[in-house]
Amino acid sequence: MSTLPERPPGAKRLGLVIDLDTCVGCHACAVNCKEWNTGGEAGILPDYDKYGPEPDGVWFNRIHSYETEEGGCSRTVNFPRSCLHCEDPLCVTVCPTGASYKRAEDGIVLVDTDKCIGCQLCSWACPYGARELDEKAGVMRKCTLCVDRIYDESVPQEERVPACVATCPSRARHFGDLADPESEVSKLVRERGGADLLPGLGYRPTNKYLPPRRARIPTAPAKPPAPGAKGIGAALLGLLDKALSR
Amino acid sequence: MKPAASVLLLTTSTGFGFGLLAWLGAYAALGLLPRAPVLVAAGIVIALIFTSTGLIASMFHLERKERAWRAFTQWRSSWLSREGVAAVLTYPVAIAFGVAFWRGGPPLATRLLGAATLLASLGTVYCTAMIYASLKPIRQWHNAHTAPDYLLYAVFSGAVLFATLRTAALGEPGAMASAAAAAAAAAALLAKRAYWRHIDAQAPLATLAAAIGLPQGIEARPLDAPHFSENYILRQMGFAVARRHAAKLRSLALLIGFALPLALSVLGALAPAPMLATTLALACAALGLALERWLFFAEATHVSALYYGRRI
C-alpha cells in the first residue's frame, strides 16, 4: 500500500545514526552493503560495464567527501548517503502500484520488486537521491536496512545489525530504535546534537547525522609567505640567493 | 530533470485530446455546439486518438509494462494512479456524450453528458499536473503555477484543435471558436512568462551544508565524488541545460507555441483561407508546446543533485 501505515503505539523506528566526526571516508560500509545485498537473501544488485571505461551500477550507499570552512580553516567531512527511512516518505505515497511501502512495526521503507513497474516517480520524490533504478530487472532498488539480516535468528545476536554498521572500522555508524528515548542511538543524538538532513522539506527522516566536533584548539589559517623586502640590500640578497640555489 | 520523450509526448498529446473533449463538452453543456453531428463524432474520435497516443507513449516510460495494470490501484495516495483512473473513466463518459449527440438524444441528457465530459477531461489533466506539482524536491514544479498552467495549456491546445476541426467540417472556424483559441493563446503566453519569472526569482531549495546536516554558519563544498562515472541519479536528476540555450528556446517556444497560434487564429476568422490558417495554428501550437514541455523538464532541478555539487 502506498498510503502510510498507522503506527501502533510503541512501534519501533529503526534507523542509523552516522557520526560525521569519526567517519574516515573509507567506503567500507558501501562495499559491505553491496556485498551483502548482492550475495545475501535479498537478491542481486547489478553492475553495468563492470571492467569498461564507464563502470556503473546500483548502490544503496554512496560516500561523498566535502570540504567545510570555519574560522578561515578548512576540514574534510566524509558523508555516507543512503535511505533515511523517513516518517513522511513522499517516495512511498507517490507510488502508483503499492510496490513502495513503509512497515508499520519498525518504520523500514521497502520496495516490493514483484509489484514495481519501474515508473521511477519514487526516485524523483526522494530529495536524498536514495533510490536507484535496477536497469537490468527494470525495478527500483533501495536500502532495506538489511531487513533480511537484522531479524535473522540464525545470525549471532551481535551481528544482527545492518552490514554497513557491522563493517565500519571507525565505529561511525550506529543502529537502533530511534523511537525509544533510552536507546543508545537516541542518547547519541541528544548528546551530540544529531541533525536531520534537509529538515525544511518536511520528510522527517529517521536516520540522524552527528555533526563534526568543533576544534577546541585555535588553529590559525596558513599564512601566505610575506612579500620580499625592497631596496638595494634586498636585491643583492636576492642575487645571492639565486646564486646559492643553483 | 531528464526530459524523456515518452513523458513529453504523454503530457502534450493528452493535453490536445482532453482539451478538445473539454471544449466539446463545454459547448454542448451551454447549448452552443452547431447542429453538426459529424463535427462532434469526429471530434471525439480524434480527441480519443490524441489521448490514447499520449497514454500509450507513457507506457514506454515504464520498465515493466506488463505490470502496468497495478498502477490503477493506489489512487488513495498517488497522483500518477489517479491520472490513470481518471483517464480511463473519461473514455466511457466521452463516448456516451458522443453517442447521445449523434443520435439526437434528449437535450438535457446531452448537456449533462457534455458537462461530465468537460469535468472528467479537465480532472485528468489536473491529475497529470499534480504528479509534477506534488514533487517537493523540484522547486520548478512544486509551486502554484504548475497545476493551473497545465489546465491552461490543455484548454489552449484543445481550442486550437477545435477551431481546425470546425473549419474542416463547416468551412469556417466561426467567430466564437476563433476568439476562444486566440484568447486561450494569449492567456497561455502570459501564464508561461509568469511561470518563467517565478522560477527565475526562486532561491535554491537548500544549501549543501543543510543537505549534509551541518550546523548553520558552516559552508561546504564538494571535494571527492563517490564514483567517477555518471550514475542513475546524475542521469535523471543531474540533467542541466545551458542558460543561454534555455533563453533562446524560451523565446522560440513563446513565438511558435503561443504568439503565432494567436495571430493565425485571428487570421483564420478574417482571412479567405481559414483552413490553412487554422491548420498552421495547430501545427505551431503542437511544436511550441512540445518545446515548452521539454523546457519544463530540462530547466527543472532536483535537490539531490546538490550532493554532487550541482546548481539547483
Coordinates of C-alpha atoms in Angstrom, one line a residue:
Chain A
M1 CA 0.0 0.0 0.0
S2 CA 1.3 3.4 -0.9
T3 CA -0.7 5.1 1.9
L4 CA 1.4 5.4 5.1
P5 CA 0.6 2.9 7.8
E6 CA -1.0 3.7 11.2
R7 CA 2.0 3.3 13.5
P8 CA 0.9 1.3 16.6
P9 CA 1.8 2.9 19.9
G10 CA 5.3 1.8 21.0
A11 CA 6.2 0.9 17.4
K12 CA 9.9 1.0 16.7
R13 CA 11.7 3.5 14.4
L14 CA 14.7 1.5 13.3
G15 CA 17.4 3.6 11.7
L16 CA 21.0 4.7 11.6
V17 CA 22.9 7.4 13.4
I18 CA 26.0 8.4 11.4
D19 CA 28.9 10.2 13.0
L20 CA 30.4 12.7 10.6
D21 CA 33.1 13.4 13.1
T22 CA 34.6 9.9 13.0
C23 CA 33.7 8.8 9.5
V24 CA 37.0 8.5 7.7
G25 CA 35.5 8.1 4.2
C26 CA 36.9 4.6 3.6
H27 CA 33.8 3.3 1.7
A28 CA 33.9 0.1 3.7
C29 CA 30.2 0.5 4.5
A30 CA 29.3 0.9 0.9
V31 CA 31.4 -2.1 -0.1
N32 CA 30.0 -4.4 2.6
C33 CA 26.4 -3.1 1.7
K34 CA 27.0 -4.0 -1.9
E35 CA 28.4 -7.4 -0.9
W36 CA 25.6 -8.3 1.5
N37 CA 22.8 -7.1 -0.8
T38 CA 24.3 -8.9 -3.8
G39 CA 25.1 -12.2 -2.0
G40 CA 22.6 -12.2 0.8
E41 CA 19.0 -13.3 0.8
A42 CA 17.5 -10.2 -0.9
G43 CA 18.9 -10.8 -4.4
I44 CA 21.4 -9.1 -6.7
L45 CA 22.5 -5.6 -7.3
P46 CA 23.6 -5.2 -10.9
D47 CA 26.7 -3.7 -12.2
Y48 CA 27.0 -2.4 -15.8
D49 CA 30.2 -2.0 -17.8
K50 CA 32.0 -3.6 -14.8
Y51 CA 35.5 -3.6 -16.3
G52 CA 34.9 -1.0 -19.0
P53 CA 35.6 2.7 -19.1
E54 CA 32.3 3.8 -17.6
P55 CA 31.7 1.4 -14.7
D56 CA 28.2 1.9 -13.1
G57 CA 25.8 0.0 -11.0
V58 CA 23.2 0.1 -8.2
W59 CA 24.5 1.0 -4.8
F60 CA 22.4 1.7 -1.7
N61 CA 25.1 3.8 -0.1
R62 CA 27.3 6.4 -1.6
I63 CA 30.2 8.1 0.2
H64 CA 30.8 11.8 -0.6
S65 CA 33.7 13.9 0.7
Y66 CA 33.2 17.6 1.3
E67 CA 35.4 20.4 2.5
T68 CA 34.0 22.7 5.1
E69 CA 35.2 26.1 6.2
E70 CA 35.0 27.6 9.6
G71 CA 37.1 30.5 11.0
G72 CA 39.4 30.5 8.0
C73 CA 40.4 26.8 8.3
S74 CA 39.1 24.0 6.2
R75 CA 38.5 20.4 7.1
T76 CA 37.3 17.3 5.4
V77 CA 33.8 15.9 6.1
N78 CA 33.0 12.5 4.8
F79 CA 29.4 11.9 4.2
P80 CA 27.7 8.5 3.6
R81 CA 24.4 8.9 1.8
S82 CA 21.6 6.3 1.9
C83 CA 17.9 6.0 2.5
L84 CA 16.9 7.8 5.7
H85 CA 13.6 5.7 6.2
C86 CA 11.6 8.9 6.6
E87 CA 8.4 9.2 8.7
D88 CA 6.8 11.2 5.8
P89 CA 8.3 9.4 2.8
L90 CA 6.9 11.0 -0.4
C91 CA 8.6 8.2 -2.3
V92 CA 6.0 5.8 -0.8
T93 CA 2.9 7.9 -1.3
V94 CA 3.6 8.7 -5.0
C95 CA 4.0 5.0 -5.9
P96 CA 1.1 4.1 -8.2
T97 CA 1.3 0.4 -7.6
G98 CA 1.8 0.0 -3.9
A99 CA 5.3 -1.5 -4.5
S100 CA 6.8 1.1 -2.2
Y101 CA 5.7 0.8 1.4
K102 CA 6.6 1.7 4.9
R103 CA 6.4 -1.0 7.5
A104 CA 4.1 -0.3 10.5
E105 CA 6.1 -2.3 13.0
D106 CA 9.6 -0.7 12.6
G107 CA 9.2 2.1 10.0
I108 CA 11.5 0.5 7.4
V109 CA 10.8 1.7 3.8
L110 CA 10.9 -1.1 1.3
V111 CA 10.2 -1.8 -2.4
D112 CA 8.3 -5.0 -3.3
T113 CA 10.1 -5.6 -6.6
D114 CA 7.4 -8.1 -7.7
K115 CA 4.9 -5.1 -7.9
C116 CA 7.3 -2.3 -9.1
I117 CA 6.6 -1.2 -12.7
G118 CA 9.8 0.9 -12.9
C119 CA 8.0 4.3 -13.4
Q120 CA 10.7 5.9 -11.4
L121 CA 8.5 8.5 -9.8
C122 CA 9.7 7.5 -6.3
S123 CA 13.2 8.4 -7.3
W124 CA 12.0 11.9 -8.3
A125 CA 10.2 12.2 -5.0
C126 CA 13.2 11.5 -2.9
P127 CA 15.3 14.6 -2.1
Y128 CA 18.2 12.5 -0.9
G129 CA 18.8 10.6 -4.1
A130 CA 18.5 7.3 -2.2
R131 CA 16.7 5.3 -4.8
E132 CA 18.4 3.8 -7.9
L133 CA 16.9 2.0 -10.8
D134 CA 18.0 -1.5 -11.5
E135 CA 18.3 -1.2 -15.3
K136 CA 18.6 -5.0 -15.7
A137 CA 15.5 -6.0 -13.8
G138 CA 13.6 -2.8 -14.5
V139 CA 12.6 -2.2 -10.9
M140 CA 13.6 0.4 -8.3
R141 CA 16.1 -0.6 -5.6
K142 CA 16.9 1.0 -2.2
C143 CA 18.4 0.4 1.2
T144 CA 16.5 -2.3 3.1
L145 CA 18.2 -1.5 6.5
C146 CA 19.3 -5.2 5.9
V147 CA 15.9 -6.3 6.9
D148 CA 17.0 -9.8 5.9
R149 CA 19.8 -9.8 8.4
I150 CA 18.7 -7.8 11.5
Y151 CA 15.8 -10.2 12.2
D152 CA 17.6 -13.4 11.1
E153 CA 17.8 -15.7 14.2
S154 CA 20.4 -17.9 12.5
V155 CA 22.8 -14.9 12.7
P156 CA 24.6 -14.4 16.1
Q157 CA 22.8 -11.7 18.1
E158 CA 25.7 -9.3 18.0
E159 CA 25.8 -9.5 14.2
R160 CA 22.1 -8.7 13.7
V161 CA 22.9 -5.1 12.5
P162 CA 22.9 -3.7 9.0
A163 CA 26.0 -4.8 7.0
C164 CA 27.3 -1.2 6.8
V165 CA 27.2 -0.9 10.6
A166 CA 28.9 -4.3 11.2
T167 CA 31.8 -3.4 9.0
C168 CA 32.5 0.3 9.9
P169 CA 36.2 0.3 11.1
S170 CA 35.9 3.7 12.8
R171 CA 32.6 2.9 14.6
A172 CA 30.9 5.9 12.9
R173 CA 27.7 4.0 12.2
H174 CA 25.2 3.1 14.9
F175 CA 22.0 1.2 14.5
G176 CA 19.0 1.2 16.9
D177 CA 15.5 2.2 17.7
L178 CA 15.1 6.0 17.5
A179 CA 11.6 5.9 18.9
D180 CA 13.0 4.7 22.3
P181 CA 14.4 7.8 24.1
E182 CA 16.6 5.5 26.2
S183 CA 18.2 3.6 23.3
E184 CA 22.0 4.1 22.7
V185 CA 21.3 5.8 19.3
S186 CA 18.7 8.2 20.9
K187 CA 21.2 9.1 23.6
L188 CA 23.9 9.8 21.0
V189 CA 21.5 12.1 19.1
R190 CA 20.8 14.0 22.3
E191 CA 24.4 14.3 23.4
R192 CA 25.9 15.2 20.1
G193 CA 23.2 17.3 18.5
G194 CA 22.2 14.8 15.9
A195 CA 20.6 16.5 12.9
D196 CA 18.0 15.8 10.2
L197 CA 19.1 16.3 6.6
L198 CA 17.1 19.0 4.8
P199 CA 14.6 19.4 7.6
G200 CA 12.9 22.2 5.7
L201 CA 11.4 19.8 3.2
G202 CA 9.4 18.0 5.9
Y203 CA 10.2 14.4 5.2
R204 CA 11.1 13.8 8.9
P205 CA 14.0 11.4 8.3
T206 CA 14.6 8.6 10.9
N207 CA 18.4 8.5 10.3
K208 CA 20.4 11.2 12.0
Y209 CA 23.8 12.6 11.4
L210 CA 26.1 13.7 14.2
P211 CA 27.9 16.9 13.1
P212 CA 31.7 17.1 13.2
R213 CA 33.1 18.3 16.6
R214 CA 34.3 21.9 16.7
A215 CA 38.1 22.2 17.1
R216 CA 38.9 23.3 20.7
I217 CA 42.5 24.4 20.0
P218 CA 43.0 27.6 18.0
T219 CA 44.1 26.6 14.5
A220 CA 45.5 29.5 12.6
P221 CA 44.9 29.5 8.8
A222 CA 48.0 29.0 6.8
K223 CA 49.5 32.4 6.0
P224 CA 50.9 33.2 2.6
P225 CA 54.6 33.9 2.6
A226 CA 55.4 37.6 3.3
P227 CA 56.4 39.5 0.2
G228 CA 60.1 40.2 -0.1
A229 CA 61.6 43.4 1.2
K230 CA 62.5 46.2 -1.2
G231 CA 65.7 48.2 -1.8
I232 CA 69.3 47.6 -3.0
G233 CA 70.1 45.3 0.0
A234 CA 67.2 43.0 -0.7
A235 CA 68.1 42.9 -4.4
L236 CA 71.7 41.9 -3.5
L237 CA 70.4 39.2 -1.1
G238 CA 68.1 38.0 -3.9
L239 CA 71.0 37.7 -6.3
L240 CA 73.0 35.8 -3.6
D241 CA 70.0 33.5 -3.0
K242 CA 69.8 32.8 -6.7
A243 CA 73.5 32.0 -7.0
L244 CA 73.4 29.7 -4.0
S245 CA 70.3 28.0 -5.1
R246 CA 71.8 26.9 -8.4
Chain B
M1 CA 15.4 16.7 -14.8
K2 CA 15.9 14.5 -17.8
P3 CA 13.3 15.2 -20.5
A4 CA 12.1 11.7 -21.6
A5 CA 10.4 11.6 -25.0
S6 CA 7.7 9.3 -23.6
V7 CA 6.7 11.8 -20.9
L8 CA 6.8 14.8 -23.3
L9 CA 4.5 13.0 -25.7
L10 CA 2.2 11.9 -22.8
T11 CA 1.7 15.4 -21.4
T12 CA 1.3 17.3 -24.7
S13 CA -0.7 14.8 -26.6
T14 CA -3.2 14.2 -23.8
G15 CA -3.4 18.0 -23.4
F16 CA -4.7 18.2 -27.0
G17 CA -7.1 15.3 -26.6
F18 CA -8.6 16.2 -23.2
G19 CA -8.5 19.9 -24.1
L20 CA -10.6 19.1 -27.2
L21 CA -13.0 16.9 -25.2
A22 CA -13.3 19.7 -22.6
W23 CA -14.3 22.2 -25.3
L24 CA -16.8 19.9 -27.0
G25 CA -18.3 19.1 -23.6
A26 CA -18.5 22.8 -22.6
Y27 CA -20.1 23.9 -25.8
A28 CA -22.6 21.1 -25.6
A29 CA -23.4 21.9 -21.9
L30 CA -24.1 25.5 -22.9
G31 CA -26.1 24.5 -26.0
L32 CA -23.6 26.3 -28.2
L33 CA -22.5 23.4 -30.4
P34 CA -23.5 23.7 -34.1
R35 CA -26.0 21.0 -35.1
A36 CA -23.3 19.1 -36.9
P37 CA -23.1 15.5 -35.6
V38 CA -20.1 14.8 -37.9
L39 CA -18.1 17.5 -36.1
V40 CA -18.9 16.1 -32.7
A41 CA -18.4 12.5 -33.6
A42 CA -15.2 13.1 -35.5
G43 CA -14.1 15.5 -32.7
I44 CA -14.5 12.8 -30.0
V45 CA -12.7 10.2 -32.1
I46 CA -9.8 12.5 -32.8
A47 CA -9.6 13.6 -29.2
L48 CA -9.5 10.0 -28.1
I49 CA -6.8 9.3 -30.6
F50 CA -4.7 12.1 -29.1
T51 CA -5.3 10.9 -25.5
S52 CA -4.6 7.3 -26.4
T53 CA -1.4 8.3 -28.2
G54 CA -0.3 10.0 -25.0
L55 CA -1.3 7.2 -22.7
I56 CA 0.4 4.6 -24.9
A57 CA 3.5 6.8 -25.0
S58 CA 3.5 6.9 -21.2
M59 CA 3.8 3.1 -21.2
F60 CA 7.2 3.4 -22.8
H61 CA 8.4 5.2 -19.7
L62 CA 7.7 2.0 -17.7
E63 CA 10.4 -0.5 -17.3
R64 CA 7.9 -3.3 -16.6
K65 CA 5.0 -2.6 -19.0
E66 CA 3.3 -6.0 -18.3
R67 CA 2.6 -4.8 -14.7
A68 CA 1.0 -1.5 -15.8
W69 CA -2.4 -2.6 -14.5
R70 CA -1.1 -2.3 -11.0
A71 CA -0.9 1.5 -11.4
F72 CA -4.7 1.8 -11.1
T73 CA -4.7 0.5 -7.5
Q74 CA -3.2 3.3 -5.4
W75 CA -5.5 6.2 -6.2
R76 CA -5.9 7.0 -2.5
S77 CA -2.3 8.4 -2.3
S78 CA -0.7 8.6 -5.7
W79 CA -1.5 11.3 -8.3
L80 CA 0.0 9.0 -11.0
S81 CA -2.5 6.3 -10.1
R82 CA -5.3 8.9 -10.0
E83 CA -4.3 10.1 -13.5
G84 CA -4.7 6.6 -14.8
V85 CA -8.1 6.0 -13.2
A86 CA -9.4 9.5 -14.3
A87 CA -8.1 8.9 -17.9
V88 CA -9.8 5.5 -18.2
L89 CA -13.1 6.9 -16.7
T90 CA -13.2 9.7 -19.2
Y91 CA -13.4 7.3 -22.1
P92 CA -17.0 5.9 -21.4
V93 CA -18.2 9.4 -20.5
A94 CA -16.9 10.9 -23.7
I95 CA -18.3 8.1 -25.8
A96 CA -21.7 8.3 -24.2
F97 CA -21.7 12.0 -24.8
G98 CA -20.8 11.5 -28.5
V99 CA -23.5 8.8 -29.0
A100 CA -26.1 11.0 -27.3
F101 CA -25.3 13.9 -29.6
W102 CA -25.1 11.7 -32.7
R103 CA -28.4 10.1 -32.0
G104 CA -30.0 13.5 -31.1
G105 CA -30.8 12.3 -27.6
P106 CA -32.8 14.3 -25.0
P107 CA -31.2 17.7 -24.9
L108 CA -30.9 17.7 -21.1
A109 CA -29.1 14.4 -21.1
T110 CA -26.8 15.5 -23.9
R111 CA -26.0 18.7 -22.0
L112 CA -25.3 16.8 -18.8
L113 CA -23.1 14.3 -20.6
G114 CA -21.2 17.3 -22.1
A115 CA -20.7 18.8 -18.7
A116 CA -19.5 15.4 -17.4
T117 CA -17.0 15.1 -20.3
L118 CA -15.7 18.6 -19.5
L119 CA -15.2 17.8 -15.9
A120 CA -13.6 14.3 -16.5
S121 CA -11.2 15.7 -19.1
L122 CA -10.0 18.6 -17.0
G123 CA -9.9 16.4 -14.0
T124 CA -7.5 14.0 -15.8
V125 CA -5.3 16.9 -16.9
Y126 CA -5.3 18.2 -13.2
C127 CA -4.1 14.8 -12.0
T128 CA -1.3 14.8 -14.6
A129 CA -0.3 18.3 -13.4
M130 CA -0.3 17.2 -9.8
I131 CA 2.1 14.4 -10.4
Y132 CA 4.7 17.1 -11.0
A133 CA 3.3 19.8 -8.6
S134 CA 3.4 17.4 -5.7
L135 CA 7.2 16.7 -6.0
K136 CA 8.7 18.7 -3.2
P137 CA 12.4 18.2 -4.2
I138 CA 11.8 20.1 -7.5
R139 CA 11.1 23.8 -7.0
Q140 CA 10.3 24.5 -10.6
W141 CA 7.4 22.0 -10.4
H142 CA 6.3 22.2 -6.7
N143 CA 4.6 25.6 -6.9
A144 CA 1.3 27.3 -7.5
H145 CA 1.9 27.7 -11.3
T146 CA 2.1 24.1 -12.4
A147 CA -1.5 22.9 -12.0
P148 CA -3.3 25.9 -13.4
D149 CA -0.7 26.1 -16.2
Y150 CA -1.2 22.5 -17.3
L151 CA -5.0 23.1 -17.4
L152 CA -4.5 26.3 -19.4
Y153 CA -2.2 24.6 -22.0
A154 CA -4.7 21.8 -22.4
V155 CA -7.6 24.3 -22.8
F156 CA -5.4 26.3 -25.3
S157 CA -4.4 23.2 -27.4
G158 CA -8.0 22.0 -27.3
A159 CA -9.3 25.3 -28.5
V160 CA -6.8 25.4 -31.5
L161 CA -7.7 21.8 -32.4
F162 CA -11.4 22.5 -32.2
A163 CA -11.1 25.6 -34.5
T164 CA -9.2 23.4 -37.0
L165 CA -11.9 20.6 -36.9
R166 CA -14.7 23.1 -37.1
T167 CA -13.2 24.6 -40.2
A168 CA -12.7 21.2 -41.8
A169 CA -16.4 20.2 -41.0
L170 CA -18.1 23.5 -41.7
G171 CA -15.7 25.5 -43.9
E172 CA -15.0 28.2 -41.3
P173 CA -13.8 28.3 -37.7
G174 CA -16.6 30.6 -36.6
A175 CA -16.2 33.8 -34.5
M176 CA -16.6 32.0 -31.2
A177 CA -14.0 29.2 -31.8
S178 CA -11.5 31.7 -33.2
A179 CA -12.0 34.1 -30.3
A180 CA -11.6 31.2 -27.8
A181 CA -8.4 30.0 -29.5
A182 CA -6.9 33.5 -29.6
A183 CA -7.9 34.3 -26.0
A184 CA -6.5 30.9 -24.8
A185 CA -3.3 31.5 -26.7
A186 CA -2.9 34.9 -25.1
A187 CA -3.6 33.6 -21.6
A188 CA -1.2 30.7 -22.1
L189 CA 1.5 33.1 -23.3
L190 CA 1.1 35.3 -20.2
A191 CA 1.0 32.3 -17.9
K192 CA 4.2 30.9 -19.3
R193 CA 6.0 34.2 -18.9
A194 CA 4.7 34.5 -15.3
Y195 CA 6.0 30.9 -14.7
W196 CA 9.5 31.7 -16.0
R197 CA 9.6 34.9 -14.0
H198 CA 8.6 32.9 -10.9
I199 CA 11.2 30.2 -11.3
D200 CA 14.0 32.7 -12.2
A201 CA 13.3 34.6 -9.0
Q202 CA 13.2 31.5 -6.7
A203 CA 16.1 30.8 -4.4
P204 CA 17.6 27.3 -4.3
L205 CA 15.7 25.0 -2.1
A206 CA 18.6 24.2 0.2
T207 CA 22.3 24.6 0.7
L208 CA 24.8 21.8 0.6
A209 CA 25.5 22.4 4.3
A210 CA 21.8 21.8 5.1
A211 CA 21.8 18.7 2.9
I212 CA 24.6 17.1 4.9
G213 CA 23.3 18.2 8.3
L214 CA 25.9 20.7 9.2
P215 CA 25.1 23.4 11.8
Q216 CA 24.2 26.9 10.4
G217 CA 27.1 29.1 9.6
I218 CA 29.4 26.5 8.1
E219 CA 29.9 26.3 4.4
A220 CA 30.6 23.1 2.5
R221 CA 31.9 22.4 -1.0
P222 CA 32.4 19.1 -2.8
L223 CA 35.9 17.5 -2.5
D224 CA 35.6 13.9 -3.7
A225 CA 32.7 12.4 -5.6
P226 CA 31.5 8.9 -4.5
H227 CA 32.1 7.5 -8.0
F228 CA 33.9 8.6 -11.1
S229 CA 31.3 7.9 -13.9
E230 CA 27.7 9.0 -14.2
N231 CA 25.2 7.0 -12.3
Y232 CA 21.4 6.8 -12.4
I233 CA 20.9 9.8 -10.0
L234 CA 23.1 12.1 -12.2
R235 CA 21.5 10.9 -15.4
Q236 CA 17.9 11.5 -14.1
M237 CA 18.3 14.4 -11.6
G238 CA 21.5 16.0 -12.8
F239 CA 20.3 16.9 -16.3
A240 CA 21.0 20.6 -17.0
V241 CA 20.5 22.9 -19.9
A242 CA 22.9 25.8 -20.6
R243 CA 21.3 29.1 -19.6
R244 CA 22.0 30.8 -22.9
H245 CA 20.4 27.9 -24.8
A246 CA 17.4 27.9 -22.5
A247 CA 16.9 31.7 -23.1
K248 CA 16.8 31.1 -26.9
L249 CA 14.5 28.1 -26.6
R250 CA 12.1 30.1 -24.3
S251 CA 11.8 32.8 -26.9
L252 CA 11.2 30.2 -29.6
A253 CA 8.5 28.5 -27.5
L254 CA 6.7 31.8 -26.9
L255 CA 6.8 32.7 -30.6
I256 CA 5.9 29.3 -32.1
G257 CA 3.8 27.9 -29.3
F258 CA 1.6 30.9 -28.4
A259 CA 2.2 34.1 -30.5
L260 CA 1.9 32.5 -33.9
P261 CA -1.2 30.5 -33.0
L262 CA -2.7 33.7 -31.6
A263 CA -2.1 35.6 -34.8
L264 CA -3.2 32.6 -37.0
S265 CA -6.4 32.1 -35.0
V266 CA -7.4 35.8 -35.7
L267 CA -6.4 35.4 -39.4
G268 CA -8.5 32.2 -39.6
A269 CA -11.6 34.2 -38.7
L270 CA -10.8 37.1 -41.1
A271 CA -8.7 35.8 -44.0
P272 CA -10.0 34.0 -47.1
A273 CA -8.1 30.7 -46.4
P274 CA -9.3 29.6 -42.9
M275 CA -8.3 26.0 -43.3
L276 CA -4.7 26.9 -44.0
A277 CA -4.6 29.4 -41.1
T278 CA -6.2 27.1 -38.5
T279 CA -4.0 24.1 -39.6
L280 CA -0.9 26.2 -39.3
A281 CA -2.0 27.4 -35.9
L282 CA -2.4 23.8 -34.8
A283 CA 1.0 22.8 -36.1
C284 CA 2.7 25.7 -34.4
A285 CA 0.9 25.0 -31.1
A286 CA 1.9 21.4 -31.2
L287 CA 5.6 22.2 -31.9
G288 CA 5.7 25.1 -29.4
L289 CA 4.0 23.1 -26.7
A290 CA 6.5 20.2 -27.2
L291 CA 9.3 22.7 -26.9
E292 CA 7.7 24.4 -23.8
R293 CA 7.3 20.9 -22.2
W294 CA 10.9 20.0 -23.0
L295 CA 12.0 23.1 -21.1
F296 CA 9.6 22.3 -18.2
F297 CA 11.7 19.2 -17.7
A298 CA 15.2 20.4 -18.7
E299 CA 15.1 23.6 -16.6
A300 CA 13.8 21.7 -13.5
T301 CA 16.5 21.0 -10.9
H302 CA 16.4 18.3 -8.2
V303 CA 17.6 18.8 -4.6
S304 CA 19.6 15.5 -4.7
A305 CA 21.9 17.0 -7.4
L306 CA 23.2 19.2 -4.6
Y307 CA 25.2 16.3 -3.2
Y308 CA 27.2 16.2 -6.4
G309 CA 27.8 20.0 -6.2
R310 CA 25.4 20.8 -9.0
R311 CA 23.4 24.1 -9.0
I312 CA 19.8 23.6 -8.0

